[in-house]
PDB file of C-alpha atoms and ligand atoms in Angstrom:
ATOM      1  CA  MET J   1       0.123  -0.040   0.108  1.00 90.00           C
ATOM      2  CA  THR J   2       0.968   3.423  -0.802  1.00 95.00           C
ATOM      3  CA  GLN J   3       1.406   6.117   2.379  1.00 94.00           C
ATOM      4  CA  ASP J   4      -1.798   7.783   0.902  1.00 96.00           C
ATOM      5  CA  GLU J   5      -3.410   4.348   0.575  1.00 96.00           C
ATOM      6  CA  LEU J   6      -2.447   4.152   4.448  1.00 97.00           C
ATOM      7  CA  LYS J   7      -3.789   7.737   5.528  1.00 98.00           C
ATOM      8  CA  GLN J   8      -7.199   6.367   3.417  1.00 98.00           C
ATOM      9  CA  ALA J   9      -7.512   3.314   5.678  1.00 98.00           C
ATOM     10  CA  VAL J  10      -7.081   4.867   8.765  1.00 98.00           C
ATOM     11  CA  ALA J  11      -9.287   7.802   8.351  1.00 98.00           C
ATOM     12  CA  ARG J  12     -11.892   5.190   7.051  1.00 98.00           C
ATOM     13  CA  GLU J  13     -11.272   3.283  10.669  1.00 98.00           C
ATOM     14  CA  ALA J  14     -11.775   6.678  12.342  1.00 98.00           C
ATOM     15  CA  ILE J  15     -15.290   6.667  11.168  1.00 98.00           C
ATOM     16  CA  LYS J  16     -16.450   4.203  13.957  1.00 98.00           C
ATOM     17  CA  TYR J  17     -15.344   6.729  16.421  1.00 98.00           C
ATOM     18  CA  VAL J  18     -17.699   9.561  15.246  1.00 98.00           C
ATOM     19  CA  VAL J  19     -20.520   9.748  17.368  1.00 98.00           C
ATOM     20  CA  GLU J  20     -24.066  10.499  15.685  1.00 97.00           C
ATOM     21  CA  ASP J  21     -26.233  13.479  16.006  1.00 97.00           C
ATOM     22  CA  ALA J  22     -22.914  15.370  17.587  1.00 98.00           C
ATOM     23  CA  ILE J  23     -20.362  17.681  16.869  1.00 98.00           C
ATOM     24  CA  VAL J  24     -16.947  16.233  15.804  1.00 98.00           C
ATOM     25  CA  GLY J  25     -13.661  17.976  16.101  1.00 98.00           C
ATOM     26  CA  VAL J  26     -11.552  17.678  12.914  1.00 98.00           C
ATOM     27  CA  GLY J  27      -7.513  18.162  12.643  1.00 98.00           C
ATOM     28  CA  THR J  28      -5.756  19.518   9.857  1.00 98.00           C
ATOM     29  CA  GLY J  29      -3.158  18.056   6.991  1.00 98.00           C
ATOM     30  CA  SER J  30      -3.530  15.555   4.641  1.00 98.00           C
ATOM     31  CA  THR J  31      -4.598  12.620   6.769  1.00 98.00           C
ATOM     32  CA  ALA J  32      -7.276  14.942   8.305  1.00 98.00           C
ATOM     33  CA  ASN J  33      -8.249  15.710   4.604  1.00 98.00           C
ATOM     34  CA  TYR J  34      -9.225  12.094   3.947  1.00 98.00           C
ATOM     35  CA  PHE J  35     -10.986  11.797   7.052  1.00 98.00           C
ATOM     36  CA  ILE J  36     -12.939  14.813   6.193  1.00 98.00           C
ATOM     37  CA  ASP J  37     -13.828  13.107   2.728  1.00 98.00           C
ATOM     38  CA  GLU J  38     -14.947   9.838   4.754  1.00 98.00           C
ATOM     39  CA  LEU J  39     -16.904  12.241   7.154  1.00 98.00           C
ATOM     40  CA  ALA J  40     -18.641  13.701   4.087  1.00 98.00           C
ATOM     41  CA  LYS J  41     -20.483  10.148   3.205  1.00 97.00           C
ATOM     42  CA  LEU J  42     -22.375  10.419   6.896  1.00 96.00           C
ATOM     43  CA  LYS J  43     -22.807  13.860   7.039  1.00 96.00           C
ATOM     44  CA  SER J  44     -26.522  13.837   7.683  1.00 97.00           C
ATOM     45  CA  ARG J  45     -25.879  11.562  10.678  1.00 97.00           C
ATOM     46  CA  ILE J  46     -23.514  14.437  12.415  1.00 98.00           C
ATOM     47  CA  ASP J  47     -24.671  17.505  14.158  1.00 97.00           C
ATOM     48  CA  GLY J  48     -21.686  19.858  12.519  1.00 98.00           C
ATOM     49  CA  ALA J  49     -18.076  19.873  12.895  1.00 98.00           C
ATOM     50  CA  VAL J  50     -15.333  22.218  15.052  1.00 98.00           C
ATOM     51  CA  ALA J  51     -12.436  22.904  12.590  1.00 98.00           C
ATOM     52  CA  SER J  52      -8.733  23.349  13.779  1.00 98.00           C
ATOM     53  CA  SER J  53      -8.076  25.221  11.001  1.00 98.00           C
ATOM     54  CA  GLN J  54      -9.187  27.592   8.191  1.00 98.00           C
ATOM     55  CA  ALA J  55      -8.118  25.177   5.659  1.00 98.00           C
ATOM     56  CA  THR J  56      -9.952  22.610   7.601  1.00 98.00           C
ATOM     57  CA  ALA J  57     -13.178  24.777   7.697  1.00 98.00           C
ATOM     58  CA  GLU J  58     -12.962  25.334   4.008  1.00 98.00           C
ATOM     59  CA  ARG J  59     -12.695  21.594   3.381  1.00 98.00           C
ATOM     60  CA  LEU J  60     -15.531  20.942   5.682  1.00 98.00           C
ATOM     61  CA  LYS J  61     -17.732  23.717   4.193  1.00 98.00           C
ATOM     62  CA  SER J  62     -17.033  22.763   0.484  1.00 98.00           C
ATOM     63  CA  HIS J  63     -18.420  19.189   1.445  1.00 98.00           C
ATOM     64  CA  GLY J  64     -21.381  20.769   2.943  1.00 98.00           C
ATOM     65  CA  ILE J  65     -20.647  19.636   6.502  1.00 98.00           C
ATOM     66  CA  ARG J  66     -21.782  22.504   9.048  1.00 98.00           C
ATOM     67  CA  VAL J  67     -18.704  24.106  10.850  1.00 98.00           C
ATOM     68  CA  VAL J  68     -19.505  25.350  14.429  1.00 98.00           C
ATOM     69  CA  ASP J  69     -17.590  27.924  16.207  1.00 98.00           C
ATOM     70  CA  LEU J  70     -16.011  26.046  19.504  1.00 98.00           C
ATOM     71  CA  ASN J  71     -17.437  28.197  21.988  1.00 98.00           C
ATOM     72  CA  SER J  72     -20.765  27.184  20.904  1.00 97.00           C
ATOM     73  CA  VAL J  73     -20.237  23.587  22.256  1.00 96.00           C
ATOM     74  CA  ASN J  74     -20.715  22.263  25.072  1.00 91.00           C
ATOM     75  CA  GLU J  75     -19.449  18.610  24.686  1.00 94.00           C
ATOM     76  CA  LEU J  76     -17.220  17.438  22.177  1.00 98.00           C
ATOM     77  CA  PRO J  77     -16.925  13.612  22.380  1.00 98.00           C
ATOM     78  CA  VAL J  78     -14.358  13.237  19.390  1.00 98.00           C
ATOM     79  CA  TYR J  79     -11.399  14.958  17.683  1.00 98.00           C
ATOM     80  CA  VAL J  80      -9.865  12.956  14.837  1.00 99.00           C
ATOM     81  CA  ASP J  81      -6.354  14.305  13.839  1.00 98.00           C
ATOM     82  CA  GLY J  82      -3.029  13.401  12.395  1.00 98.00           C
ATOM     83  CA  ALA J  83       0.428  13.642  13.830  1.00 98.00           C
ATOM     84  CA  ASP J  84       4.076  14.423  12.860  1.00 98.00           C
ATOM     85  CA  GLU J  85       5.379  11.970  14.967  1.00 98.00           C
ATOM     86  CA  ILE J  86       3.627   9.768  17.796  1.00 98.00           C
ATOM     87  CA  THR J  87       4.759   7.264  20.529  1.00 98.00           C
ATOM     88  CA  GLU J  88       3.573   4.235  21.685  1.00 97.00           C
ATOM     89  CA  HIS J  89       2.859   6.290  24.778  1.00 97.00           C
ATOM     90  CA  LEU J  90       0.693   8.551  22.341  1.00 98.00           C
ATOM     91  CA  ALA J  91       2.590  11.563  23.120  1.00 98.00           C
ATOM     92  CA  MET J  92       3.058  13.458  19.717  1.00 98.00           C
ATOM     93  CA  ILE J  93       4.410  15.905  17.786  1.00 98.00           C
ATOM     94  CA  LYS J  94       2.261  18.280  15.826  1.00 98.00           C
ATOM     95  CA  GLY J  95       2.035  21.119  13.669  1.00 98.00           C
ATOM     96  CA  GLY J  96       3.683  20.313  10.674  1.00 98.00           C
ATOM     97  CA  GLY J  97       1.014  22.156   8.864  1.00 98.00           C
ATOM     98  CA  GLY J  98       1.054  24.896  11.390  1.00 98.00           C
ATOM     99  CA  ALA J  99      -2.292  24.690  12.976  1.00 98.00           C
ATOM    100  CA  LEU J 100      -0.840  23.213  16.423  1.00 98.00           C
ATOM    101  CA  THR J 101      -2.016  26.149  18.608  1.00 98.00           C
ATOM    102  CA  ARG J 102      -5.743  25.396  17.058  1.00 98.00           C
ATOM    103  CA  GLU J 103      -5.327  21.708  17.522  1.00 98.00           C
ATOM    104  CA  LYS J 104      -4.418  21.819  20.950  1.00 98.00           C
ATOM    105  CA  ILE J 105      -7.182  23.736  22.126  1.00 98.00           C
ATOM    106  CA  VAL J 106      -9.778  21.648  20.222  1.00 98.00           C
ATOM    107  CA  ALA J 107      -8.150  18.508  21.452  1.00 98.00           C
ATOM    108  CA  ALA J 108      -8.346  20.107  24.860  1.00 98.00           C
ATOM    109  CA  VAL J 109     -12.043  20.122  24.943  1.00 98.00           C
ATOM    110  CA  ALA J 110     -12.830  16.719  23.281  1.00 98.00           C
ATOM    111  CA  GLN J 111     -13.202  13.958  25.595  1.00 98.00           C
ATOM    112  CA  LYS J 112     -11.639  11.353  23.106  1.00 98.00           C
ATOM    113  CA  PHE J 113      -8.317  12.069  20.953  1.00 98.00           C
ATOM    114  CA  VAL J 114      -8.135  10.087  18.058  1.00 98.00           C
ATOM    115  CA  CYS J 115      -4.973   9.801  15.999  1.00 98.00           C
ATOM    116  CA  ILE J 116      -4.613   8.671  12.706  1.00 98.00           C
ATOM    117  CA  ALA J 117      -1.131   8.156  11.166  1.00 98.00           C
ATOM    118  CA  ASP J 118       0.453   5.723   8.662  1.00 97.00           C
ATOM    119  CA  ALA J 119       3.302   3.714  10.222  1.00 97.00           C
ATOM    120  CA  SER J 120       6.216   6.117   9.456  1.00 97.00           C
ATOM    121  CA  LYS J 121       4.953   8.633  12.509  1.00 98.00           C
ATOM    122  CA  LEU J 122       5.587   6.057  15.254  1.00 98.00           C
ATOM    123  CA  VAL J 123       9.015   6.814  17.001  1.00 98.00           C
ATOM    124  CA  GLY J 124      10.728   5.374  19.848  1.00 97.00           C
ATOM    125  CA  VAL J 125      11.839   9.063  20.886  1.00 97.00           C
ATOM    126  CA  LEU J 126      10.324  12.546  19.639  1.00 98.00           C
ATOM    127  CA  GLY J 127      12.287  14.990  17.752  1.00 98.00           C
ATOM    128  CA  LYS J 128      13.460  14.259  14.671  1.00 98.00           C
ATOM    129  CA  PHE J 129      10.690  15.975  13.136  1.00 98.00           C
ATOM    130  CA  PRO J 130      11.624  19.509  13.784  1.00 98.00           C
ATOM    131  CA  LEU J 131       9.583  21.016  16.757  1.00 98.00           C
ATOM    132  CA  PRO J 132       6.921  23.575  15.447  1.00 98.00           C
ATOM    133  CA  ILE J 133       6.427  26.635  17.884  1.00 98.00           C
ATOM    134  CA  GLU J 134       4.030  29.323  17.317  1.00 98.00           C
ATOM    135  CA  VAL J 135       5.306  32.684  18.415  1.00 98.00           C
ATOM    136  CA  ILE J 136       3.812  36.049  18.533  1.00 98.00           C
ATOM    137  CA  PRO J 137       6.123  37.908  15.614  1.00 98.00           C
ATOM    138  CA  MET J 138       7.772  40.521  18.004  1.00 98.00           C
ATOM    139  CA  ALA J 139       9.092  37.632  20.502  1.00 98.00           C
ATOM    140  CA  ARG J 140      10.586  35.686  17.336  1.00 98.00           C
ATOM    141  CA  SER J 141      14.493  36.388  18.375  1.00 98.00           C
ATOM    142  CA  HIS J 142      14.030  36.361  21.987  1.00 98.00           C
ATOM    143  CA  VAL J 143      12.212  32.737  21.966  1.00 98.00           C
ATOM    144  CA  GLY J 144      14.892  31.512  19.149  1.00 98.00           C
ATOM    145  CA  ARG J 145      17.588  32.340  21.906  1.00 98.00           C
ATOM    146  CA  GLU J 146      15.903  30.640  24.584  1.00 98.00           C
ATOM    147  CA  LEU J 147      15.259  27.403  22.217  1.00 98.00           C
ATOM    148  CA  VAL J 148      19.234  27.670  21.536  1.00 98.00           C
ATOM    149  CA  LYS J 149      19.841  27.285  25.337  1.00 97.00           C
ATOM    150  CA  LEU J 150      17.790  24.490  25.520  1.00 96.00           C
ATOM    151  CA  GLY J 151      19.821  22.552  23.152  1.00 97.00           C
ATOM    152  CA  GLY J 152      17.589  23.312  20.151  1.00 98.00           C
ATOM    153  CA  GLN J 153      18.333  24.710  16.410  1.00 98.00           C
ATOM    154  CA  PRO J 154      15.336  27.216  15.574  1.00 98.00           C
ATOM    155  CA  ALA J 155      14.572  28.132  12.116  1.00 98.00           C
ATOM    156  CA  LEU J 156      11.877  30.286  11.249  1.00 98.00           C
ATOM    157  CA  ARG J 157       9.191  28.808   8.939  1.00 98.00           C
ATOM    158  CA  GLN J 158       9.864  30.809   5.579  1.00 98.00           C
ATOM    159  CA  GLY J 159       6.885  32.898   4.039  1.00 98.00           C
ATOM    160  CA  PHE J 160       4.525  31.138   6.945  1.00 98.00           C
ATOM    161  CA  THR J 161       1.983  33.085   8.889  1.00 98.00           C
ATOM    162  CA  THR J 162      -0.595  31.017  10.970  1.00 98.00           C
ATOM    163  CA  ASP J 163      -4.167  31.591  11.218  1.00 98.00           C
ATOM    164  CA  ASN J 164      -3.914  33.454  14.137  1.00 98.00           C
ATOM    165  CA  GLY J 165      -1.052  35.856  12.484  1.00 98.00           C
ATOM    166  CA  ASN J 166       1.847  34.528  14.375  1.00 98.00           C
ATOM    167  CA  LEU J 167       4.911  32.864  13.063  1.00 98.00           C
ATOM    168  CA  ILE J 168       6.393  29.118  13.404  1.00 98.00           C
ATOM    169  CA  LEU J 169       9.829  28.405  14.531  1.00 98.00           C
ATOM    170  CA  ASP J 170      10.945  24.762  13.636  1.00 98.00           C
ATOM    171  CA  VAL J 171      13.473  23.321  16.284  1.00 98.00           C
ATOM    172  CA  TYR J 172      15.547  20.897  15.002  1.00 98.00           C
ATOM    173  CA  GLY J 173      18.442  18.844  17.008  1.00 96.00           C
ATOM    174  CA  LEU J 174      16.210  17.954  20.006  1.00 93.00           C
ATOM    175  CA  SER J 175      15.695  14.466  21.296  1.00 87.00           C
ATOM    176  CA  ILE J 176      12.825  14.567  23.354  1.00 97.00           C
ATOM    177  CA  LEU J 177      13.341  12.087  26.121  1.00 97.00           C
ATOM    178  CA  LYS J 178      10.624  14.044  28.764  1.00 97.00           C
ATOM    179  CA  PRO J 179       8.153  15.537  26.604  1.00 98.00           C
ATOM    180  CA  LEU J 180       5.730  16.386  29.321  1.00 98.00           C
ATOM    181  CA  GLU J 181       8.668  18.340  31.164  1.00 98.00           C
ATOM    182  CA  LEU J 182       9.724  19.959  28.051  1.00 98.00           C
ATOM    183  CA  GLU J 183       6.048  21.035  27.007  1.00 98.00           C
ATOM    184  CA  ALA J 184       5.627  22.669  29.922  1.00 98.00           C
ATOM    185  CA  GLU J 185       9.048  24.481  30.051  1.00 98.00           C
ATOM    186  CA  LEU J 186       8.503  25.627  26.354  1.00 98.00           C
ATOM    187  CA  ASN J 187       4.917  27.455  27.614  1.00 98.00           C
ATOM    188  CA  ASN J 188       7.065  29.234  30.050  1.00 98.00           C
ATOM    189  CA  ILE J 189       8.835  30.986  27.571  1.00 98.00           C
ATOM    190  CA  VAL J 190       7.356  34.504  27.071  1.00 98.00           C
ATOM    191  CA  GLY J 191       6.165  34.979  23.522  1.00 98.00           C
ATOM    192  CA  VAL J 192       5.484  31.365  22.998  1.00 98.00           C
ATOM    193  CA  VAL J 193       1.864  30.995  21.982  1.00 98.00           C
ATOM    194  CA  SER J 194       1.831  27.258  22.355  1.00 98.00           C
ATOM    195  CA  ASN J 195       4.186  24.327  20.966  1.00 98.00           C
ATOM    196  CA  GLY J 196       3.632  21.138  19.252  1.00 98.00           C
ATOM    197  CA  LEU J 197       4.216  18.887  22.161  1.00 98.00           C
ATOM    198  CA  PHE J 198       0.957  17.083  22.892  1.00 98.00           C
ATOM    199  CA  ALA J 199       2.049  15.097  25.982  1.00 98.00           C
ATOM    200  CA  ARG J 200      -0.169  16.522  28.441  1.00 98.00           C
ATOM    201  CA  ARG J 201      -2.956  15.908  26.384  1.00 98.00           C
ATOM    202  CA  GLY J 202      -1.795  13.229  24.239  1.00 98.00           C
ATOM    203  CA  ALA J 203      -3.897  11.041  21.937  1.00 98.00           C
ATOM    204  CA  ASP J 204      -6.506   8.550  23.796  1.00 98.00           C
ATOM    205  CA  VAL J 205      -6.287   5.957  20.742  1.00 98.00           C
ATOM    206  CA  LEU J 206      -3.851   5.781  17.847  1.00 98.00           C
ATOM    207  CA  LEU J 207      -4.882   3.945  14.647  1.00 98.00           C
ATOM    208  CA  LEU J 208      -1.895   3.330  12.967  1.00 98.00           C
ATOM    209  CA  GLY J 209      -1.597   2.394   9.283  1.00 98.00           C
ATOM    210  CA  ASP J 210       1.056  -0.346   7.811  1.00 95.00           C
ATOM    211  CA  ALA J 211       0.959  -2.866   5.455  1.00 92.00           C
ATOM    212  CA  ALA J 212      -1.252  -5.572   7.564  1.00 94.00           C
ATOM    213  CA  GLY J 213      -3.575  -3.096   8.110  1.00 96.00           C
ATOM    214  CA  VAL J 214      -4.878  -1.001  10.963  1.00 98.00           C
ATOM    215  CA  ARG J 215      -3.474  -1.652  14.494  1.00 97.00           C
ATOM    216  CA  THR J 216      -5.561   0.024  17.291  1.00 98.00           C
ATOM    217  CA  ILE J 217      -3.279   1.134  20.094  1.00 97.00           C
ATOM    218  CA  LYS J 218      -5.180   2.719  23.127  1.00 97.00           C
ATOM    219  CA  LYS J 219      -3.834   4.657  25.857  1.00 93.00           C
ATOM    220  CA  LYS J 220      -2.620   2.367  28.846  1.00 83.00           C
TER     221      LYS J 220
HETATM  222  C1  LIG Q 301      -0.689  20.077  10.936  1.00 93.14           C
HETATM  223  C2  LIG Q 301      -0.754  18.689  11.928  1.00 93.14           C
HETATM  224  C3  LIG Q 301      -0.556  17.510  11.361  1.00 93.14           C
HETATM  225  O1  LIG Q 301      -1.721  16.734  11.924  1.00 93.14           O
HETATM  226  C4  LIG Q 301       0.253  16.626  11.016  1.00 93.14           C
HETATM  227  O2  LIG Q 301       1.285  17.903  10.001  1.00 93.14           O
HETATM  228  C5  LIG Q 301       0.333  15.349  10.090  1.00 93.14           C
HETATM  229  O3  LIG Q 301       0.008  15.853   9.051  1.00 93.14           O
HETATM  230  P1  LIG Q 301      -0.286  14.823   7.861  1.00 93.14           P
HETATM  231  O4  LIG Q 301      -1.210  13.909   7.908  1.00 93.14           O
HETATM  232  O5  LIG Q 301      -0.359  15.455   6.512  1.00 93.14           O
HETATM  233  O6  LIG Q 301       0.870  14.122   7.649  1.00 93.14           O
HETATM  234  O7  LIG Q 301      -0.053  18.716  12.960  1.00 93.14           O
HETATM  235  O8  LIG Q 301      -0.656  21.163  12.207  1.00 93.14           O
END
């Protein structure tokens, strides 16, 4: 199977977690896009969707799926999204698409986070994928210097502005052995809006696609 076929397979499997007559949280990226395409097939059976980015909102709307403001939602049973890296403990690096802050907000509200990924995303230690950090523009240099002190090599994502009007620093060279601690430490740097470590609120379920099919890994 190609990587795209694996992404499609996990997206199809994630439909089983969608709760009828409820709002579903929808992530951002190529795997999430496959999920949106699957979701469109049962759009009459859901109440609507909360989008984690403008791109996702546009795709949902193009399929005729109602997009709802997160503030008007009392309960969000499920959030489905991809990841750039994920461990067996279901901690993740996200934000390759630059939507990490909104993804983290929607994930925080959701009762269940279902991560959909092809097998290339499963890693022993997080950090080979550069860790995205959303920063307030005027704090870019300050945050960069602080990241160097932590042993990282930050690079400004060129020509990119987030949906929130901020910048992304992609941090290379980190071997993240304590994701919970690092997530908190990064959040404490003044000027950081959020970081792409999803450890405090990791996934609850991972649907991992490989040649043998879709494996379900649940949080222990
Ligand atoms: C976007 C994300 C995506 O979930 C992550 O980048 C994975 O994307 P893809 O499914 O295209 O591999 O965090 O901000």
